[in-house]
Tab-separated table of N, CA and C in Angstrom:
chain	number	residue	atom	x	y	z
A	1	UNK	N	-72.330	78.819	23.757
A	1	UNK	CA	-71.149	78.425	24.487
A	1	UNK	C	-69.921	78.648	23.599
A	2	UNK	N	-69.176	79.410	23.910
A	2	UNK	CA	-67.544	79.916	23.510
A	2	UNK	C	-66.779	78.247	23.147
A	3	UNK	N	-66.458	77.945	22.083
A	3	UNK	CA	-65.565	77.159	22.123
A	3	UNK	C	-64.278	77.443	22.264
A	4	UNK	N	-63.014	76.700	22.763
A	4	UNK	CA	-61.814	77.745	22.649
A	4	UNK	C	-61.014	76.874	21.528
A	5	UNK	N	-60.183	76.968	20.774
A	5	UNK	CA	-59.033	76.560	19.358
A	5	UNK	C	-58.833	75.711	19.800
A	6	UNK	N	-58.761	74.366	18.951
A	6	UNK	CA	-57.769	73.406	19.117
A	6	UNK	C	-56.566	73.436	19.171
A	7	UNK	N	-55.280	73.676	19.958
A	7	UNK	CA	-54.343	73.602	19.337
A	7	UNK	C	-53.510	71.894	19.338
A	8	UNK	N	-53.208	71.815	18.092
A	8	UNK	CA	-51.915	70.653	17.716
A	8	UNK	C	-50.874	70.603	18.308
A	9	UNK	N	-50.816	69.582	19.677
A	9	UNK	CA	-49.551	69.056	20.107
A	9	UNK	C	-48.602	67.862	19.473
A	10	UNK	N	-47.833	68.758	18.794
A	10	UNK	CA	-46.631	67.116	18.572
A	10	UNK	C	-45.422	67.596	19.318
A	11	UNK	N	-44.993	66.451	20.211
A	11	UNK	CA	-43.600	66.675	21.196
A	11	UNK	C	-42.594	65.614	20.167
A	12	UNK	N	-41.551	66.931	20.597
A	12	UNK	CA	-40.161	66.725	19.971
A	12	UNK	C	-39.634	65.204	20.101
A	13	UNK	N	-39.018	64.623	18.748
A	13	UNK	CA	-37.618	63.474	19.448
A	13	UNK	C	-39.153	62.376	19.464
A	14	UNK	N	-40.521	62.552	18.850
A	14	UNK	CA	-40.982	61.244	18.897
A	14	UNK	C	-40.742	60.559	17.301
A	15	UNK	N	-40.617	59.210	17.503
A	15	UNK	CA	-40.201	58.816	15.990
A	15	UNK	C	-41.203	58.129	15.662
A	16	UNK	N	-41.432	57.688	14.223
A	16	UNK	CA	-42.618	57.257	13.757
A	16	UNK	C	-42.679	55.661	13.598
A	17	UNK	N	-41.506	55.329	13.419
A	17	UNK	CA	-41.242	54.186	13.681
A	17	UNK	C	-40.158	53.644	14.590
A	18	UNK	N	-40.410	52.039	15.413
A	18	UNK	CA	-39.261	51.639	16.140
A	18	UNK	C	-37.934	51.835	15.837
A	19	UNK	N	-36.838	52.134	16.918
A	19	UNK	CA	-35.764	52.018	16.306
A	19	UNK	C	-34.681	51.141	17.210
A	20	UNK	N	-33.526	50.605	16.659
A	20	UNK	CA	-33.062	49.543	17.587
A	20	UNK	C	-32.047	50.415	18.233
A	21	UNK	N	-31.271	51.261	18.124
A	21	UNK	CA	-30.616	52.394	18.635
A	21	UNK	C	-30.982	53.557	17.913
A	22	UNK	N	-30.890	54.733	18.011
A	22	UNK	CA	-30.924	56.149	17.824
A	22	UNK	C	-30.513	56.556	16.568
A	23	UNK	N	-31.661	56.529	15.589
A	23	UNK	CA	-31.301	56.799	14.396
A	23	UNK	C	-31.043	55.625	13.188
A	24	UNK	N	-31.677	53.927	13.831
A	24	UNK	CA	-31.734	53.173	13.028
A	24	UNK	C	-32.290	51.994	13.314
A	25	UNK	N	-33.653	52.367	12.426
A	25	UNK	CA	-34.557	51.738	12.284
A	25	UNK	C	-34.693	49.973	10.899
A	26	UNK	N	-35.787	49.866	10.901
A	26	UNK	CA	-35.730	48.946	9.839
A	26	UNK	C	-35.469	48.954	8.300
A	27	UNK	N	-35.664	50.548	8.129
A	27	UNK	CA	-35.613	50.696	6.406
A	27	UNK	C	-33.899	50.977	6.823
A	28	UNK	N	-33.014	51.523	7.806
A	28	UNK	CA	-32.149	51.360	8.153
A	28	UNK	C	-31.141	49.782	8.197
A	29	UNK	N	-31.594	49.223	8.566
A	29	UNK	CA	-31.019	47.842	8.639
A	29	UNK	C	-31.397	47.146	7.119
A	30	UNK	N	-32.570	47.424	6.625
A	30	UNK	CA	-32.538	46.948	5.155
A	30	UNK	C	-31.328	47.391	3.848
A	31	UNK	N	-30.953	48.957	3.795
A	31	UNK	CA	-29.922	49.417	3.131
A	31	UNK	C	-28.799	49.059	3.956
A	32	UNK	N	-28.311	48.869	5.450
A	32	UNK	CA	-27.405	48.154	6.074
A	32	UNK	C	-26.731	46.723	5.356
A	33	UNK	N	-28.318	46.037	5.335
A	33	UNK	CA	-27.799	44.807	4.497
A	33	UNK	C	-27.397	44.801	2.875
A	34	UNK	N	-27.917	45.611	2.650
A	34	UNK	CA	-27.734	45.735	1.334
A	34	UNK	C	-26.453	45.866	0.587
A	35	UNK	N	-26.142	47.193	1.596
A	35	UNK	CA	-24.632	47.925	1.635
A	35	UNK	C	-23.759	46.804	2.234
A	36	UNK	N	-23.609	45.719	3.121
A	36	UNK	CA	-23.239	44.426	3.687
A	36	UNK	C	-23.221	43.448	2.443
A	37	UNK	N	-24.077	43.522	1.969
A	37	UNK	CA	-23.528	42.345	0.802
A	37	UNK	C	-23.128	42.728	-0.371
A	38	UNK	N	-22.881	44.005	-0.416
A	38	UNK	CA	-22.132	44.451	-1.818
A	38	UNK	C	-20.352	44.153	-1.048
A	39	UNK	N	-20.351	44.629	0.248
A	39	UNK	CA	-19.201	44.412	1.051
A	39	UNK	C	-18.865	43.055	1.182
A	40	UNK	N	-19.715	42.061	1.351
A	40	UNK	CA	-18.779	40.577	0.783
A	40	UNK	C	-18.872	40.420	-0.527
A	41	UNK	N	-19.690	40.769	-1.616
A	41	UNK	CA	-19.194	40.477	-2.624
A	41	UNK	C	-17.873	40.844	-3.151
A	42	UNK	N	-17.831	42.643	-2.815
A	42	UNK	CA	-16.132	42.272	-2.824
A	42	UNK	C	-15.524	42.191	-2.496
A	43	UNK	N	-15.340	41.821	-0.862
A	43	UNK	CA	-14.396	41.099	-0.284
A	43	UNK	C	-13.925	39.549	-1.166
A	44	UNK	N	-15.189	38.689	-1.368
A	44	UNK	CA	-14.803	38.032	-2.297
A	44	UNK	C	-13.950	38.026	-3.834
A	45	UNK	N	-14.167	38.653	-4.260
A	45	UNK	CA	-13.776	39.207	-5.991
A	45	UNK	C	-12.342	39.510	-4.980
A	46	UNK	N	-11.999	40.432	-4.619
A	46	UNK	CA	-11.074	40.760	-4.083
A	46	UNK	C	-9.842	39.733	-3.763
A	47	UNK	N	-10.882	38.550	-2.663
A	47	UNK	CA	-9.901	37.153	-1.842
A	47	UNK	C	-9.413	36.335	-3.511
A	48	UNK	N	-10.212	35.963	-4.653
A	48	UNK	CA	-10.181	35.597	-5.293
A	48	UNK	C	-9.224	35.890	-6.311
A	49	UNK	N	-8.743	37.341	-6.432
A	49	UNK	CA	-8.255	37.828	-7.658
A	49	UNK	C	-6.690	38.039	-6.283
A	50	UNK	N	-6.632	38.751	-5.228
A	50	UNK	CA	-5.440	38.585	-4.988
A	50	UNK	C	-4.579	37.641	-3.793
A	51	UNK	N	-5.685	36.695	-3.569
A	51	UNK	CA	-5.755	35.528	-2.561
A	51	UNK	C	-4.844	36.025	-1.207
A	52	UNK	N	-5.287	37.256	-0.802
A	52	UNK	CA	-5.303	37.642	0.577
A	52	UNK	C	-6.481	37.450	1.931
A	53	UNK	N	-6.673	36.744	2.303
A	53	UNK	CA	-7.315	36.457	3.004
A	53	UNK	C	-7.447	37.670	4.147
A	54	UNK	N	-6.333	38.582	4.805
A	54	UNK	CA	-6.861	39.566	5.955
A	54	UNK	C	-7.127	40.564	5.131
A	55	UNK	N	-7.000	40.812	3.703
A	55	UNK	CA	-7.601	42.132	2.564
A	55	UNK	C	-8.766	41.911	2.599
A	56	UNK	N	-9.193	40.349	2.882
A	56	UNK	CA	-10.882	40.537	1.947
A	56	UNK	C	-11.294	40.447	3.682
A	57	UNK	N	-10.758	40.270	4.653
A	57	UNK	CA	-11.591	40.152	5.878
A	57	UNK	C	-11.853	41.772	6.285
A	58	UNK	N	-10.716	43.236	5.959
A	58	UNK	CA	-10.246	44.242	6.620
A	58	UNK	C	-11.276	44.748	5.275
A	59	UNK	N	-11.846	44.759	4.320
A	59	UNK	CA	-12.484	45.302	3.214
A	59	UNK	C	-14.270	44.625	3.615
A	60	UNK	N	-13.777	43.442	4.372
A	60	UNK	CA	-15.565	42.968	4.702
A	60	UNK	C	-16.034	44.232	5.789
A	61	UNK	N	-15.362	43.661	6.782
A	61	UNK	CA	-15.622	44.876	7.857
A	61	UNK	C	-15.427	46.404	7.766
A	62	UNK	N	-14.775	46.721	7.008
A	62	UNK	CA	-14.792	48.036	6.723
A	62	UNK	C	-16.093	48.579	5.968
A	63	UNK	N	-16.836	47.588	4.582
A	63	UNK	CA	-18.267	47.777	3.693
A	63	UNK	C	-19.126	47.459	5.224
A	64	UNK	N	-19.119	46.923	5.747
A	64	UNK	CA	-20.310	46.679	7.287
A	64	UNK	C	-20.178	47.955	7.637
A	65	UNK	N	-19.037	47.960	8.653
A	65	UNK	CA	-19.556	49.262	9.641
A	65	UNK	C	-19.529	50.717	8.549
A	66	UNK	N	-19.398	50.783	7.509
A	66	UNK	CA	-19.656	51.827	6.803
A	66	UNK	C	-20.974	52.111	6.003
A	67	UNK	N	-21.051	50.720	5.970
A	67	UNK	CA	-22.710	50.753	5.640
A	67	UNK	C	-23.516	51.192	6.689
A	68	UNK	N	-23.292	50.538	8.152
A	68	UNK	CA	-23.907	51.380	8.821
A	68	UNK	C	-23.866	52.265	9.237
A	69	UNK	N	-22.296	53.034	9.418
A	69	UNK	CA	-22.482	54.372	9.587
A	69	UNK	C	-23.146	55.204	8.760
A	70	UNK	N	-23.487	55.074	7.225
A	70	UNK	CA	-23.820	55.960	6.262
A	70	UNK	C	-25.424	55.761	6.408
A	71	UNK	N	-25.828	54.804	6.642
A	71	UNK	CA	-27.241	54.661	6.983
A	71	UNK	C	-28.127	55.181	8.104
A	72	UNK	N	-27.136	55.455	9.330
A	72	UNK	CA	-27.234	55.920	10.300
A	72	UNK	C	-28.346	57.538	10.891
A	73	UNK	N	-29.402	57.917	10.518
A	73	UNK	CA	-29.670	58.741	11.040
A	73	UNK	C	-29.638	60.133	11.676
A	74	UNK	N	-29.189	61.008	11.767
A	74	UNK	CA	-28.639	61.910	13.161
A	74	UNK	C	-30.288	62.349	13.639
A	75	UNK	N	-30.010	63.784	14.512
A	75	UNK	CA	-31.261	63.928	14.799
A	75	UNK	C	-31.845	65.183	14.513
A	76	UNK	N	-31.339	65.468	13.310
A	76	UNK	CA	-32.488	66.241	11.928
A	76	UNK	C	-33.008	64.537	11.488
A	77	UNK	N	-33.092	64.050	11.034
A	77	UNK	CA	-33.608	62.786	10.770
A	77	UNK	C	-32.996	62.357	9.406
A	78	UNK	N	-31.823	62.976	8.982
A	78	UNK	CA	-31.045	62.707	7.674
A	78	UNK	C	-29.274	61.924	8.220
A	79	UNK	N	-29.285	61.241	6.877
A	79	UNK	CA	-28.487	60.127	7.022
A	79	UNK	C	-27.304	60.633	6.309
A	80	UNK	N	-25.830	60.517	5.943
A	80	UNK	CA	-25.220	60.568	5.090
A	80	UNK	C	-25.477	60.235	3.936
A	81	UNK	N	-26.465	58.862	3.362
A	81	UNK	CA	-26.835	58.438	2.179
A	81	UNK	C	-27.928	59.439	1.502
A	82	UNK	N	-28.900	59.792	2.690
A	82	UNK	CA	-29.966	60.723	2.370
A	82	UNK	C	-29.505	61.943	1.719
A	83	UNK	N	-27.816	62.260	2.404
A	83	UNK	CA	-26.798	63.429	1.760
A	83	UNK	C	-26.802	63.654	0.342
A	84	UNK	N	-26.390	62.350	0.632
A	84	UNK	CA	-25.920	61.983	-1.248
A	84	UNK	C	-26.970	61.827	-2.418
A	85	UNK	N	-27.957	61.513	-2.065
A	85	UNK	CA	-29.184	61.229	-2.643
A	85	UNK	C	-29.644	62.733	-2.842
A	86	UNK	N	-29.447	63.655	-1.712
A	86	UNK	CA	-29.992	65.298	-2.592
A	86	UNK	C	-29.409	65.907	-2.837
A	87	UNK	N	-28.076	65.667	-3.457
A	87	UNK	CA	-26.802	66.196	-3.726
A	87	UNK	C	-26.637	65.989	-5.135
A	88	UNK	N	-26.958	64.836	-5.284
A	88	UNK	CA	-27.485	64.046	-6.738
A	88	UNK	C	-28.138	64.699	-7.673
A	89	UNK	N	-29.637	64.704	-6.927
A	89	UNK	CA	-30.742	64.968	-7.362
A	89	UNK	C	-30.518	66.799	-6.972
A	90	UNK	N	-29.864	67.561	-6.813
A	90	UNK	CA	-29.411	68.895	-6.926
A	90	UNK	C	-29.039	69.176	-8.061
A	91	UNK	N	-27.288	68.269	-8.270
A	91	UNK	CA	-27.040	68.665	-9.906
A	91	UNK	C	-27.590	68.117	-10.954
A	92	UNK	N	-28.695	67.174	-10.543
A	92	UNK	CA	-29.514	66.975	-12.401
A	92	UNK	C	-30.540	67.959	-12.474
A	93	UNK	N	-30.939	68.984	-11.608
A	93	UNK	CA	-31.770	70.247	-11.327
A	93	UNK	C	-31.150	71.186	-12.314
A	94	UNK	N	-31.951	71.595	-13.133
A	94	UNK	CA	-31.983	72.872	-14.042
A	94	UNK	C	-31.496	74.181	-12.945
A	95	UNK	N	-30.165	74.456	-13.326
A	95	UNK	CA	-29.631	75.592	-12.258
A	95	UNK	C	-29.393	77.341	-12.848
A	96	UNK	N	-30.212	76.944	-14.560
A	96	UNK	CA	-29.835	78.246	-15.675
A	96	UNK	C	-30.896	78.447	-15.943
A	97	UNK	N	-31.957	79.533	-15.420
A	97	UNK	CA	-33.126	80.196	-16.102
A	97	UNK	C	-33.094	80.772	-17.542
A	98	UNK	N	-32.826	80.388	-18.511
A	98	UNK	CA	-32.918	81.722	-19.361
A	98	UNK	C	-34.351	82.234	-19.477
A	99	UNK	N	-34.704	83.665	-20.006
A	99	UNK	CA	-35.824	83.776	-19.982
A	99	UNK	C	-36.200	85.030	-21.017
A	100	UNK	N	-36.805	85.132	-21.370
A	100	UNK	CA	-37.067	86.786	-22.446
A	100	UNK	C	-37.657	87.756	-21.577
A	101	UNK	N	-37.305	89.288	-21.629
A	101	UNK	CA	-38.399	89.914	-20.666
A	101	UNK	C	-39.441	90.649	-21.838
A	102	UNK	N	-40.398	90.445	-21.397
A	102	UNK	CA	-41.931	90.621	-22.260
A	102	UNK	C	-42.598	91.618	-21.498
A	103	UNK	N	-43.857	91.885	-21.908
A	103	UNK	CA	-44.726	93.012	-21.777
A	103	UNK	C	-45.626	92.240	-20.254
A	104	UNK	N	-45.079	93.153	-19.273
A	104	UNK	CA	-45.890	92.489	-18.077
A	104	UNK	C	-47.238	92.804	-17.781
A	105	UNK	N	-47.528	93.969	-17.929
A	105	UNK	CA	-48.906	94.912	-18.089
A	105	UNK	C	-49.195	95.048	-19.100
A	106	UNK	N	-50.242	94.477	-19.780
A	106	UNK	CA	-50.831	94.341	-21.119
A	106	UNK	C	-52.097	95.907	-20.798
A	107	UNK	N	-52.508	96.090	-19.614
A	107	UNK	CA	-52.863	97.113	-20.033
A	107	UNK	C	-52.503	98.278	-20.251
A	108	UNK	N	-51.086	98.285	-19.630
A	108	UNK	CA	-50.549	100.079	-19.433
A	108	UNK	C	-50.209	100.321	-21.331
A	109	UNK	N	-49.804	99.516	-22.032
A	109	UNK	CA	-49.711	99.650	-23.530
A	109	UNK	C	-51.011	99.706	-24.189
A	110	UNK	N	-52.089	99.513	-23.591
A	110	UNK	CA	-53.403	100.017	-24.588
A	110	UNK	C	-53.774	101.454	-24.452
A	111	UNK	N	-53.370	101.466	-22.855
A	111	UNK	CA	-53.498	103.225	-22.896
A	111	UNK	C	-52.565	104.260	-23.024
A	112	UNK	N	-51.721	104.058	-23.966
A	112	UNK	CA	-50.447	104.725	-24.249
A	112	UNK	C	-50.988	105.519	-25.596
A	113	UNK	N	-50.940	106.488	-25.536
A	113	UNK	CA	-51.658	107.423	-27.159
A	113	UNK	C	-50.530	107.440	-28.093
């Protein structure tokens, strides 16, 4: 009996994990918060050192929704942070080969008279 190929269906746009809107999930909302409380910390340092109260409120909300925009997803499945992270890790990449050119055929020089 002829078997016929398996072929592998994966359909487009399925994600591997839940997400609460399009492009942000839980490891999403974890760097959200993260990026959120570096944003009140200095909103604080900020209220403290120049005792403006709508600076440190317009600097809270601005570290929020920028945290989440940068965390945000699109739908290649890369984030702005994910940007920065191989942008990084680009320029600490060795970008200068030097190299010697050497004898590539070790045999064509044995049979040389």
């Amino acid at each position: 009996m002829k078997q016929e190929p398996q072929v592998l269906y994966i359909p487009m746009g399925v994600k591997p994990e839940a997400e609460w809107f399009p492009g942000f999930g839980k490891q999403q909302l974890a760097q959200a918060i993260l990026g959120s409380t570096i944003a009140v910390a200095l909103a604080v340092l900020l209220w403290f050192i120049k005792g403006s109260v709508p600076l440190a409120v317009v600097t809270f909300l601005t570290g929020v929704s920028a945290s989440i925009m940068m965390t945000t997803k699109d739908r290649n499945n890369l984030s702005v942070l994910d940007q920065v992270r191989f942008m990084i890790r680009f320029m600490k990449t060795q970008k200068v080969y030097p190299y010697r050119a050497m004898a590539e055929w070790h045999w064509k020089e044995q049979k040389k008279p």
